[in-house]
Coordinates of C-alpha atoms in Angstrom, one line a residue:
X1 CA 8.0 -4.0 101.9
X2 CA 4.7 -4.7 103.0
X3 CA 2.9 -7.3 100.1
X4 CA 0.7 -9.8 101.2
X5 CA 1.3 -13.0 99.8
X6 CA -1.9 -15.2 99.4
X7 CA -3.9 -14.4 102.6
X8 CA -6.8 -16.6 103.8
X9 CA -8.2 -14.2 105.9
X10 CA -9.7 -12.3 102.9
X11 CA -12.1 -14.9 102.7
X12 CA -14.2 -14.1 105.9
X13 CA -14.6 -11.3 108.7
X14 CA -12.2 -10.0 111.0
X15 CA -12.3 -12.1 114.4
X16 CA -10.4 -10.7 117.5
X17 CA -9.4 -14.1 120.2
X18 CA -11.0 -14.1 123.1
X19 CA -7.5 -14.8 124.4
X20 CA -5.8 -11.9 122.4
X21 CA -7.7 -9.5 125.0
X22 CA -7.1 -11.4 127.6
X23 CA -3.8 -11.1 126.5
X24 CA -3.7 -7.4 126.5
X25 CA -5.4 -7.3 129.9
X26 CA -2.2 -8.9 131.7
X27 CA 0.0 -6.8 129.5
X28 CA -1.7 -3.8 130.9
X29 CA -1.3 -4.5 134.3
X30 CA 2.3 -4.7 133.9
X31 CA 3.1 -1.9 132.2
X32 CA 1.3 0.3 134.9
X33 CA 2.8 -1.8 137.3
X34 CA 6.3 -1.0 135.8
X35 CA 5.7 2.7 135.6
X36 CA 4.6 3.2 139.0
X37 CA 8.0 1.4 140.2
X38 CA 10.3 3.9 137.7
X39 CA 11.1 6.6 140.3
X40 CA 9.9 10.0 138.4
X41 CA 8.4 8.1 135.6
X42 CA 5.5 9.6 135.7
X43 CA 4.0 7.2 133.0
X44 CA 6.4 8.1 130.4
X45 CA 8.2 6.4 127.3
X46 CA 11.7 5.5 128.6
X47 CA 14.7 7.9 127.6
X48 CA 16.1 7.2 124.4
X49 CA 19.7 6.4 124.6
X50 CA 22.7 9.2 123.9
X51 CA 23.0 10.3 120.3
X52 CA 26.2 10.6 118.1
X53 CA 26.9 14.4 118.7
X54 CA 29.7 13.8 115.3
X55 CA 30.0 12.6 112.5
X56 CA 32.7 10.4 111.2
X57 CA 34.3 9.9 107.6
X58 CA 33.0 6.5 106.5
X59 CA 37.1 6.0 104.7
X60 CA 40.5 5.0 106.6
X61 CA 42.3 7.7 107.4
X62 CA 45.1 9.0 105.2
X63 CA 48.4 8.1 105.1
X64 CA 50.1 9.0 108.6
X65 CA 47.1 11.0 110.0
X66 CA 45.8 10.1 113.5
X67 CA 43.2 7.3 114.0
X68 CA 39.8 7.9 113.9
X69 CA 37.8 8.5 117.5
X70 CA 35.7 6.4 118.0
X71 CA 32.0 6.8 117.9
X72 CA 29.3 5.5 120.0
X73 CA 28.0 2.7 119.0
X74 CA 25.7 1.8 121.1
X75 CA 25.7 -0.2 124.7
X76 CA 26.8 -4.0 125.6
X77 CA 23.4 -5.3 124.9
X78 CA 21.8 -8.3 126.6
X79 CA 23.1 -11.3 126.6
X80 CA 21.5 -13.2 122.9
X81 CA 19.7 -16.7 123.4
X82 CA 21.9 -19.4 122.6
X83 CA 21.9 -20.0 118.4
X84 CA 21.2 -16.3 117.9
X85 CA 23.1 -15.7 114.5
X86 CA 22.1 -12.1 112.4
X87 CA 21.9 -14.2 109.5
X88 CA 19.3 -16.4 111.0
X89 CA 15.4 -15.8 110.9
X90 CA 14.3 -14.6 114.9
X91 CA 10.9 -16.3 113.5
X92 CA 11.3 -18.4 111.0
X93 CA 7.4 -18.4 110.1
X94 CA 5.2 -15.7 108.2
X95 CA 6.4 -11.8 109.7
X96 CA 6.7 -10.0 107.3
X97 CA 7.3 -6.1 107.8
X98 CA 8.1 -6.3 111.4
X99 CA 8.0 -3.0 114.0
X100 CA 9.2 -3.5 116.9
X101 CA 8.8 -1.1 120.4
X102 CA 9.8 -2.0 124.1
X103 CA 7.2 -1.4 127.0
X104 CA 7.9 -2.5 130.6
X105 CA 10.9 -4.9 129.9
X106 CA 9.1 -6.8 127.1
X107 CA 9.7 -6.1 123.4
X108 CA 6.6 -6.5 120.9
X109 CA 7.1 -7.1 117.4
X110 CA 3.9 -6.7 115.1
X111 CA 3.6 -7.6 111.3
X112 CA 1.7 -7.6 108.2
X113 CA -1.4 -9.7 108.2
X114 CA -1.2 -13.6 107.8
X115 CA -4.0 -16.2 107.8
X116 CA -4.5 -15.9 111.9
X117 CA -5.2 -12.0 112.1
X118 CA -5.0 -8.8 110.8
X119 CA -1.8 -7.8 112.5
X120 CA 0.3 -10.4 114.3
X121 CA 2.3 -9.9 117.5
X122 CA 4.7 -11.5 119.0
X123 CA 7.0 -10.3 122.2
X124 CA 10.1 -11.6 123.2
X125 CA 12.6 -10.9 127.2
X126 CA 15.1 -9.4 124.5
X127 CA 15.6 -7.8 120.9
X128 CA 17.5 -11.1 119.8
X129 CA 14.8 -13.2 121.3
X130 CA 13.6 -15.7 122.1
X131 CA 10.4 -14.5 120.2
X132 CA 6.9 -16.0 120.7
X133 CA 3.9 -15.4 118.5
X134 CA 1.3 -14.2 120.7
X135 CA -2.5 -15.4 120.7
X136 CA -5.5 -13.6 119.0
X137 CA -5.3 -10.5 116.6
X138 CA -3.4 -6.7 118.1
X139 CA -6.3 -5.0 115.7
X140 CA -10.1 -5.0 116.9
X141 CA -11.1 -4.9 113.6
X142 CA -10.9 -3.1 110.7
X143 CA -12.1 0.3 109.9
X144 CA -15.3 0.9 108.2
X145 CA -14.0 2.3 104.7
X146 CA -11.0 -1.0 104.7
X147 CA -12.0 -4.4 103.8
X148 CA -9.4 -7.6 104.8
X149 CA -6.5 -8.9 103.4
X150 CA -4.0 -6.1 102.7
X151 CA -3.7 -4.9 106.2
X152 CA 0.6 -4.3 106.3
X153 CA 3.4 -2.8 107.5
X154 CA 2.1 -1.9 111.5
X155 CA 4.0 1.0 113.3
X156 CA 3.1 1.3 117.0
X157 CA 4.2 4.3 118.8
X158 CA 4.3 4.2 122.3
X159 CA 2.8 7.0 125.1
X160 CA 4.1 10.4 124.8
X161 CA 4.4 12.5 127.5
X162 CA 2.0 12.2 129.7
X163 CA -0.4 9.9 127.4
X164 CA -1.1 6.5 128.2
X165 CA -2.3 5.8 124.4
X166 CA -0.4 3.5 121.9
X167 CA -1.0 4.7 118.6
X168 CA -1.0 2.4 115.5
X169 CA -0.4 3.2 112.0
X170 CA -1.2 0.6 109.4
X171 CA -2.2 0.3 105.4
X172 CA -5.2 -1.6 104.6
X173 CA -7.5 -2.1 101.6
X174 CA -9.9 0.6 100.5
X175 CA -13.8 -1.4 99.9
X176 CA -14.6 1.0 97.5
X177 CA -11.3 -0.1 95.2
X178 CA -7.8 -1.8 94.7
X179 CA -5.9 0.9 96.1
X180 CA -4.7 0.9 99.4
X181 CA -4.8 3.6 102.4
X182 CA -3.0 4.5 106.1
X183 CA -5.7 4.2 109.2
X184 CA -4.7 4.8 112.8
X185 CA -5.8 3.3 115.6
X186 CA -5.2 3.4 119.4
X187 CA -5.1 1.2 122.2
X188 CA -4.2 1.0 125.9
X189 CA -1.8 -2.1 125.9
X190 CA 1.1 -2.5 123.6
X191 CA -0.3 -6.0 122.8
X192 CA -3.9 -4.3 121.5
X193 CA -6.4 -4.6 120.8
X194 CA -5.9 -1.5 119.0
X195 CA -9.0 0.4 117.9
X196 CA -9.5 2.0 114.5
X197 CA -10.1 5.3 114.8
X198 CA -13.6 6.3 112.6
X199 CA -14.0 8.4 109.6
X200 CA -11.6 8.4 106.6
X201 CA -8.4 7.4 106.4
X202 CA -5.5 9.4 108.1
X203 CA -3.7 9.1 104.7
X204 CA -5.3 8.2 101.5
X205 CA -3.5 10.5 98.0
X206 CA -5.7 8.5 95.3
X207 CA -4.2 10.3 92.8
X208 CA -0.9 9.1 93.7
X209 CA -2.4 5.6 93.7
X210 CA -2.9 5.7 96.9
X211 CA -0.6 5.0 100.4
X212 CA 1.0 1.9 102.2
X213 CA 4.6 1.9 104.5
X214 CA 3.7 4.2 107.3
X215 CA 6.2 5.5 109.5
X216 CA 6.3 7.4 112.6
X217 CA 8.9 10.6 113.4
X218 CA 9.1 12.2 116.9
X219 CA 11.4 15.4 117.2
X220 CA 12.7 15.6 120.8
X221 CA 10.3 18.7 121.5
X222 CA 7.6 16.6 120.5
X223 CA 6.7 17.8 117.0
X224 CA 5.9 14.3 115.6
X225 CA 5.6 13.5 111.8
X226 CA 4.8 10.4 109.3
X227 CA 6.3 9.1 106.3
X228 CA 4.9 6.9 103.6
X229 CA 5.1 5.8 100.5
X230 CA 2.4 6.8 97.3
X231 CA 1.8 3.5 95.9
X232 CA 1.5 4.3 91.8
X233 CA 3.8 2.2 90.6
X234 CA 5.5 4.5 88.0
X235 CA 5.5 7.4 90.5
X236 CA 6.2 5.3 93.6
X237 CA 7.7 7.6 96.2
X238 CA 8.4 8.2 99.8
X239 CA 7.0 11.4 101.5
X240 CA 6.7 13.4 104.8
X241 CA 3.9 14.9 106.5
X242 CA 3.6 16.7 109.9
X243 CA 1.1 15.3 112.7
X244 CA -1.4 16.8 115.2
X245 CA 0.2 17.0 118.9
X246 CA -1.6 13.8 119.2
X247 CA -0.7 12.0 116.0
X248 CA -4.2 11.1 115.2
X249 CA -4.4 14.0 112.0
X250 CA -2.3 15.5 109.6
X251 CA -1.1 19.1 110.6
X252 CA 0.6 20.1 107.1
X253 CA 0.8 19.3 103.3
X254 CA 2.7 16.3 102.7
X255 CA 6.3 16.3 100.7
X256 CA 7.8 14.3 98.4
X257 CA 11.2 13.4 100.0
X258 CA 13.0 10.7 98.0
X259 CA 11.7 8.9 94.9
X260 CA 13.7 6.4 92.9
X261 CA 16.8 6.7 91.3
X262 CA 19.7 4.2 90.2
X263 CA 17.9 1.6 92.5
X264 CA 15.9 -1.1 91.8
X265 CA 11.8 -1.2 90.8
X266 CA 10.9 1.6 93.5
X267 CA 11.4 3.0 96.4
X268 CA 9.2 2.2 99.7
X269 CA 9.2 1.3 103.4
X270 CA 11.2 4.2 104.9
X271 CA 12.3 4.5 108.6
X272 CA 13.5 7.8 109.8
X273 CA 16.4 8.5 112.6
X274 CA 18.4 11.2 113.5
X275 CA 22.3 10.4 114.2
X276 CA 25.2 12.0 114.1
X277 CA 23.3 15.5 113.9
X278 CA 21.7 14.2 110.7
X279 CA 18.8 12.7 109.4
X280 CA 18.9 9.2 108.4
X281 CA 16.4 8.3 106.0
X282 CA 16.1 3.9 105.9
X283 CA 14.6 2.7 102.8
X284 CA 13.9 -0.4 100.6
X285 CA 14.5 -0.8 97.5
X286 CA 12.9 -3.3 94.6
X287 CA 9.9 -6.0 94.6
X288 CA 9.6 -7.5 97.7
X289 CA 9.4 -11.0 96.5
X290 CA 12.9 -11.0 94.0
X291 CA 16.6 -11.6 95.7
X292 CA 17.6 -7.5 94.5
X293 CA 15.1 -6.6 97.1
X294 CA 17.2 -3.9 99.5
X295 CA 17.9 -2.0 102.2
X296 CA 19.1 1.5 101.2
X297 CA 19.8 4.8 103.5
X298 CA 19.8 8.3 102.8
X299 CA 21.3 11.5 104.4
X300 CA 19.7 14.7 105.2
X301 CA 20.5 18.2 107.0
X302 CA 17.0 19.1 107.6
X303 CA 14.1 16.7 107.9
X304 CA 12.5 17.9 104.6
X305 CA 15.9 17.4 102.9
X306 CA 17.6 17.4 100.6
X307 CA 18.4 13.8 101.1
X308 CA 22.0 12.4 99.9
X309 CA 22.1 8.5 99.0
X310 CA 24.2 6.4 99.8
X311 CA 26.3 5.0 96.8
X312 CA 25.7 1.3 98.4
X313 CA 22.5 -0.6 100.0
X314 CA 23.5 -0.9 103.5
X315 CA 21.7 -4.9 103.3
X316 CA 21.7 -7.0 100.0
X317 CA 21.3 -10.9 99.3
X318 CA 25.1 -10.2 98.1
X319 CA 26.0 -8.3 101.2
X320 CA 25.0 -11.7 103.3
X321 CA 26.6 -13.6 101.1
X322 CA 23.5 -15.6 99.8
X323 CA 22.1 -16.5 103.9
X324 CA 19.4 -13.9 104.0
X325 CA 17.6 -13.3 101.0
X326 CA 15.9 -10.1 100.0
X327 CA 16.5 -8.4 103.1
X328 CA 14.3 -4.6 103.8
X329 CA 11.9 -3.6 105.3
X330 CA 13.9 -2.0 108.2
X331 CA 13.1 -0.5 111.1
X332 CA 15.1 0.6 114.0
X333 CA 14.6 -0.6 117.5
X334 CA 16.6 2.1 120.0
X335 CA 16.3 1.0 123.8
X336 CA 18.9 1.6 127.0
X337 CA 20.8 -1.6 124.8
X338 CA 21.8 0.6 121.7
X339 CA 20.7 -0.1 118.6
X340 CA 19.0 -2.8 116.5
X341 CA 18.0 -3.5 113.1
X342 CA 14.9 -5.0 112.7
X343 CA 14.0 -6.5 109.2
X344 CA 12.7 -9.5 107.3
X345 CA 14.3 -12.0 104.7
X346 CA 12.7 -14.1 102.1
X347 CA 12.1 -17.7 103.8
X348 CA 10.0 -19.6 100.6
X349 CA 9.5 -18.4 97.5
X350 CA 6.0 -20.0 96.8
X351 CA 4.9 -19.1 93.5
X352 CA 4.8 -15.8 91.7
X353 CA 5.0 -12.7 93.9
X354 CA 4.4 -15.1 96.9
X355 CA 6.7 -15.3 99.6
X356 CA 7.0 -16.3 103.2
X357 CA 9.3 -14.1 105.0
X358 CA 10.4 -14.3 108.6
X359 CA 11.8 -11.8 110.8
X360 CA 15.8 -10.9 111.5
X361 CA 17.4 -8.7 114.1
X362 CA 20.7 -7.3 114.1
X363 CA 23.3 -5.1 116.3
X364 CA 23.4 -1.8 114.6
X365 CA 25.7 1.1 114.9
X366 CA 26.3 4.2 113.7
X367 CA 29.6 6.1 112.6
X368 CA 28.0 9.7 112.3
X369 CA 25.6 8.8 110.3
X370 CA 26.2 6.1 108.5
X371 CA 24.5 2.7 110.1
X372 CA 26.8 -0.3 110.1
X373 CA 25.2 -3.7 111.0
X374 CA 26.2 -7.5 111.7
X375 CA 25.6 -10.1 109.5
X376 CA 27.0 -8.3 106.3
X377 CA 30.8 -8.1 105.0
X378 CA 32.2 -4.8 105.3
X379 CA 35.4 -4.3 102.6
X380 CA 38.1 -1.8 103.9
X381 CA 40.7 -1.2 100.5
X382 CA 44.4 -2.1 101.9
X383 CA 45.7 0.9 100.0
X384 CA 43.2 3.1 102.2
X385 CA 45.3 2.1 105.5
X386 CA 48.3 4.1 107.0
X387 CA 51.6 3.0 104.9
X388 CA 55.0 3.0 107.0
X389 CA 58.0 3.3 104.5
X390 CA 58.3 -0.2 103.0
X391 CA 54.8 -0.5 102.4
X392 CA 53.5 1.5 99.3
X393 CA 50.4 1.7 97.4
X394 CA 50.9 -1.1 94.6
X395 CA 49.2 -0.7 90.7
X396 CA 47.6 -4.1 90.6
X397 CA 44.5 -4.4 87.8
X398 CA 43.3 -7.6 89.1
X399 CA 43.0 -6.0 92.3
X400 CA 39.9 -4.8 93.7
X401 CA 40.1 -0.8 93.2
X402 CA 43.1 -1.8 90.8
X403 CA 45.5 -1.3 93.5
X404 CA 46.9 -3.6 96.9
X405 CA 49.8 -2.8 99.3
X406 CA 52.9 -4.3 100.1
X407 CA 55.2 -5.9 99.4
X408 CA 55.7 -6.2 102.9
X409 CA 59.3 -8.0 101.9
X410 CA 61.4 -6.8 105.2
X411 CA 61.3 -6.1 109.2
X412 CA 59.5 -3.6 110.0
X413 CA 56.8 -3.6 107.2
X414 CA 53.7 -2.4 109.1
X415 CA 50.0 -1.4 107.3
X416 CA 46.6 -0.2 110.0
X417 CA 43.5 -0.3 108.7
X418 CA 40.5 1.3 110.7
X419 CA 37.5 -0.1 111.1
X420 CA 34.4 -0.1 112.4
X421 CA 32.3 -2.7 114.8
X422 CA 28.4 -1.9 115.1
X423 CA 28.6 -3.3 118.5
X424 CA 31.5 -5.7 121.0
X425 CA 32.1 -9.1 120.3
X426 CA 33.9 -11.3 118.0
X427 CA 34.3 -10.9 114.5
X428 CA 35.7 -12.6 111.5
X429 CA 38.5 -11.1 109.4
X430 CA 39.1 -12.1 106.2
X431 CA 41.9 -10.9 104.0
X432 CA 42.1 -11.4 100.6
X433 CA 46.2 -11.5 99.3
X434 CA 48.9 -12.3 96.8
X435 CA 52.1 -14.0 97.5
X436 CA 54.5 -14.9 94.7
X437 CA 57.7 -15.3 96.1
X438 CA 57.5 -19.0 96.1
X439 CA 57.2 -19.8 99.8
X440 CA 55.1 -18.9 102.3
X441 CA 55.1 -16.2 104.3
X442 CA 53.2 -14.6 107.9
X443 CA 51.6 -11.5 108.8
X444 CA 51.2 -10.7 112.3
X445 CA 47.3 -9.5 113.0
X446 CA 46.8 -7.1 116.2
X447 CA 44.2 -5.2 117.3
X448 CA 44.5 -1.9 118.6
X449 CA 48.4 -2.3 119.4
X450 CA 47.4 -5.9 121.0
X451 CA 48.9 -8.8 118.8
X452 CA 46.0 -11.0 118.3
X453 CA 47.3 -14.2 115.6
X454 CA 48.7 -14.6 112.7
X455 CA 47.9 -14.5 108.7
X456 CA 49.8 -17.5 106.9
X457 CA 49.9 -15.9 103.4
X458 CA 50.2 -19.4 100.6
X459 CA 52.1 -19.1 97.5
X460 CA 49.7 -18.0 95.1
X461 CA 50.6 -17.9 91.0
X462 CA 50.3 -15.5 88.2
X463 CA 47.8 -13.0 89.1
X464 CA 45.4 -14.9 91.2
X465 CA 44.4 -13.5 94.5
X466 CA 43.4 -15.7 97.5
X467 CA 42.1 -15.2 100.7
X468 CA 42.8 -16.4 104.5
X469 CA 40.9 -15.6 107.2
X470 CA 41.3 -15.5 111.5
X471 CA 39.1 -14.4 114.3
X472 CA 39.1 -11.1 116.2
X473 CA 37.4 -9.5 119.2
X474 CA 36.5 -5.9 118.8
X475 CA 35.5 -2.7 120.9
X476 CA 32.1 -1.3 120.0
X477 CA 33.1 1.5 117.8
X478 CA 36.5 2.1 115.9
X479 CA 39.2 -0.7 115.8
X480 CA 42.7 -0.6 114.4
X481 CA 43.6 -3.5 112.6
X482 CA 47.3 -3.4 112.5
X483 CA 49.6 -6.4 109.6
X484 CA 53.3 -6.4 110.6
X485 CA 55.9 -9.1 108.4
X486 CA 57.1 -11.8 110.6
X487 CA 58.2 -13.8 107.5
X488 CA 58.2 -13.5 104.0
X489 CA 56.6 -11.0 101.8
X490 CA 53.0 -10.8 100.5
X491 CA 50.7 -7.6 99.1
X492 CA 47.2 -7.1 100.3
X493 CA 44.3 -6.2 98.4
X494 CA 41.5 -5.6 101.1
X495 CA 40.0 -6.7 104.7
X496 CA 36.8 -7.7 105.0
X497 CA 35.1 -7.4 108.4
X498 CA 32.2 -10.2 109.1

């Protein structure tokens, strides 16, 4: 996550704009403004929205079971700026690491430091935009023990309870060595200018290499926690510690909770949720500045683990088919919308481990506990559907899985596939098929028992598999996609959903 690529500000002090505080001024007034109009506010952070109280089985039913229920996924969000696309940069300039919070109707985004201040904000009417960089610096200045340049990976937390203090969590360079530490910092105004807080570092293991990637955990009775990662690089890790009431001190001993397994480089840049009675531990995966770079997620009982991978990164340069590159970094932005997935992508590689990235947003939902965003394609295996009597599970080694259905080669031939939308809208739906009966044949494609188009399935030869695809609209949630014969006959390998 959170490595500075080539920043000009290490050359000379730490300047907060004039305009940045006047900046925050305004801000302030209409956040107070705000929660003296919220009947029973009383100052507080907004209610989060309803949680998944279930979880869900990730695979299709099995043959001739009921379909799945659906889960919550979220609320209709607001309507996105015209050109909003999850594949397409919400600033296409240097954000790197972005966290992003909602006070009084506006969202603020902040990010690692680039050559105009230490941390960056920008604020935008919605979570899909459109986002505008906002003048001066959100931090004061540095601590005394940090010196500029490798000030990443912000995470603003906003008033608890009856507080009216942002607090800030950010890493920054020790001036005493190479190795990195976590300061806090408060301020009165989402927009800063947050204040470091004196003394030592809140976080600083040097014989772990130090700590970057900080993260902040609220339980719902207000116990609140932070996750980091160590920064050695052989022993790179990601670990939980509990907070003061306050969240300005550490109230335990920190645990390890994940280190790195099958995955690329290391582990770092976690983001911790609770879903589906779970706890869901977002992680990246990889060197920041290469196309593996990742987004990963882990599953948990407790909040100290054990934590369960996932057997696939939930975001890949693969997963996007090549339009966002290296996505992580990932944090999740939960308002009275639903869910989004905040993140950043690799806009310019400029030498080395240089990089300008720019900051993406996403719908995100959750089945249980597994996330599901936009943007990516999401395979569902045709043999994983519900079968009626004249479709069968077909042995086909050029297949992916090494199997498809069909043949679908008479009336009545019928296959449903659940699936899952992160949130409503319209959605591509790509099948990938074999035909060899030497003419062409039709599928009809519904949704939910409503017939929707059709699939023209082309003579294809030999063993090659081709692919066809039609637009959709889908319910927030689960979705049956159900492929009856009109024509023909045809076997399906898998549906992708887009």
């Amino acid at each position: 996550m959170n490595r500075w690529a080539g920043d000009p500000r290490s050359r000379g002090p730490l300047t907060p704009l004039a305009a940045g505080a006047a900046l925050s001024a305004v801000i302030a007034l209409i956040v107070a403004l705000a929660d003296a109009c919220v009947p029973g506010s009383g100052g507080s952070a907004a209610k989060p929205p309803p949680r998944p109280s279930a979880r869900v089985s990730a695979r299709a039913s099995a043959p001739g079971s009921p379909a799945p229920q659906p889960s919550p996924a979220g609320t209709s969000g607001p309507v996105s700026p015209p050109g909003y696309s999850p594949v397409e940069p919400v600033l296409d300039q240097y954000f790197a690491d972005p966290a992003v919070i909602k006070a009084a109707g506006t969202y603020f985004a902040y990010g690692t430091n680039n050559a105009d201040a230490a941390m960056p904000v920008a604020t935008a009417p919605s979570p899909t935009g459109p986002w505008t960089r906002a003048p001066g610096d959100g931090l004061a200045r540095l601590p005394a023990w940090a010196t500029t340049g490798r000030t990443w990976a912000p995470e603003v937390v906003p008033p608890q309870g009856p507080s009216k203090t942002y607090v800030l969590y950010f890493s920054a360079r020790r001036k005493d060595g190479d190795a990195q530490c976590i300061g806090a910092a408060t301020a009165t105004s989402p927009a800063g200018p947050f204040v470091p807080l004196d003394g030592e570092p809140l976080v600083c293991p040097m014989d772990l290499g130090g700590a970057i990637d900080p993260a902040s955990y609220i339980e719902p009775d207000g116990t609140r926690y932070l996750l980091y990662k160590s920064d050695a690089r052989k022993t790179a890790a990601i670990y939980l510690v509990r907070l003061t009431p306050d969240g300005l001190g550490l109230y335990g001993e920190p645990k390890r909770i994940l280190a790195r397994g099958s995955e690329p480089a290391l582990v770092e840049a976690p983001d911790l949720v609770k879903r589906g009675g779970e706890y869901v531990l977002l992680y990246s995966a990889g060197w920041y500045f290469r196309p593996d770079y990742q987004t990963r997620y882990a599953v948990a009982p407790s909040i100290e683990g054990p934590y369960e991978k996932a057997g696939r990164p939930l975001q890949s340069t693969g997963g996007y088919g090549g339009k966002v590159e290296g996505p992580g970094s990932a944090d999740v932005l939960s308002d009275d919308t639903g869910d989004h997935l905040v993140f950043h992508g690799i806009l310019k590689h400029l030498g080395g481990a240089n990089v300008n990235r720019g900051m993406y947003v996403t719908p995100l939902g959750w089945d249980g506990a597994r996330p599901v965003i936009r943007g990516t394609a999401v395979r569902h295996e045709a043999e994983d559907g519900r079968l009626n009597g004249c479709v069968s599970v077909l042995a086909r080694p050029n297949a992916s899985g090494g199997k498809a259905a069909g043949p679908f080669d008479r009336d009545g031939c019928r296959l449903e596939v659940p699936v899952f939308a992160p949130a409503a809208g319209r959605y591509s739906v790509r099948a990938q098929y074999a035909n060899r009966s030497g003419q062409e044949s039709d599928l009809e494609l519904s949704v939910n028992g409503t017939a929707a188009t059709r699939l023209r399935l082309r003579v294809t030869k030999d063993a090659d598999w081709t692919s066809t695809s039609a637009e959709v609209e889908l319910a927030a949630g689960w979705n049956t996609l159900g492929l009856r014969r009109v024509n023909g006959q045809g076997q399906l390998d898998y549906l992708e959903l887009l």
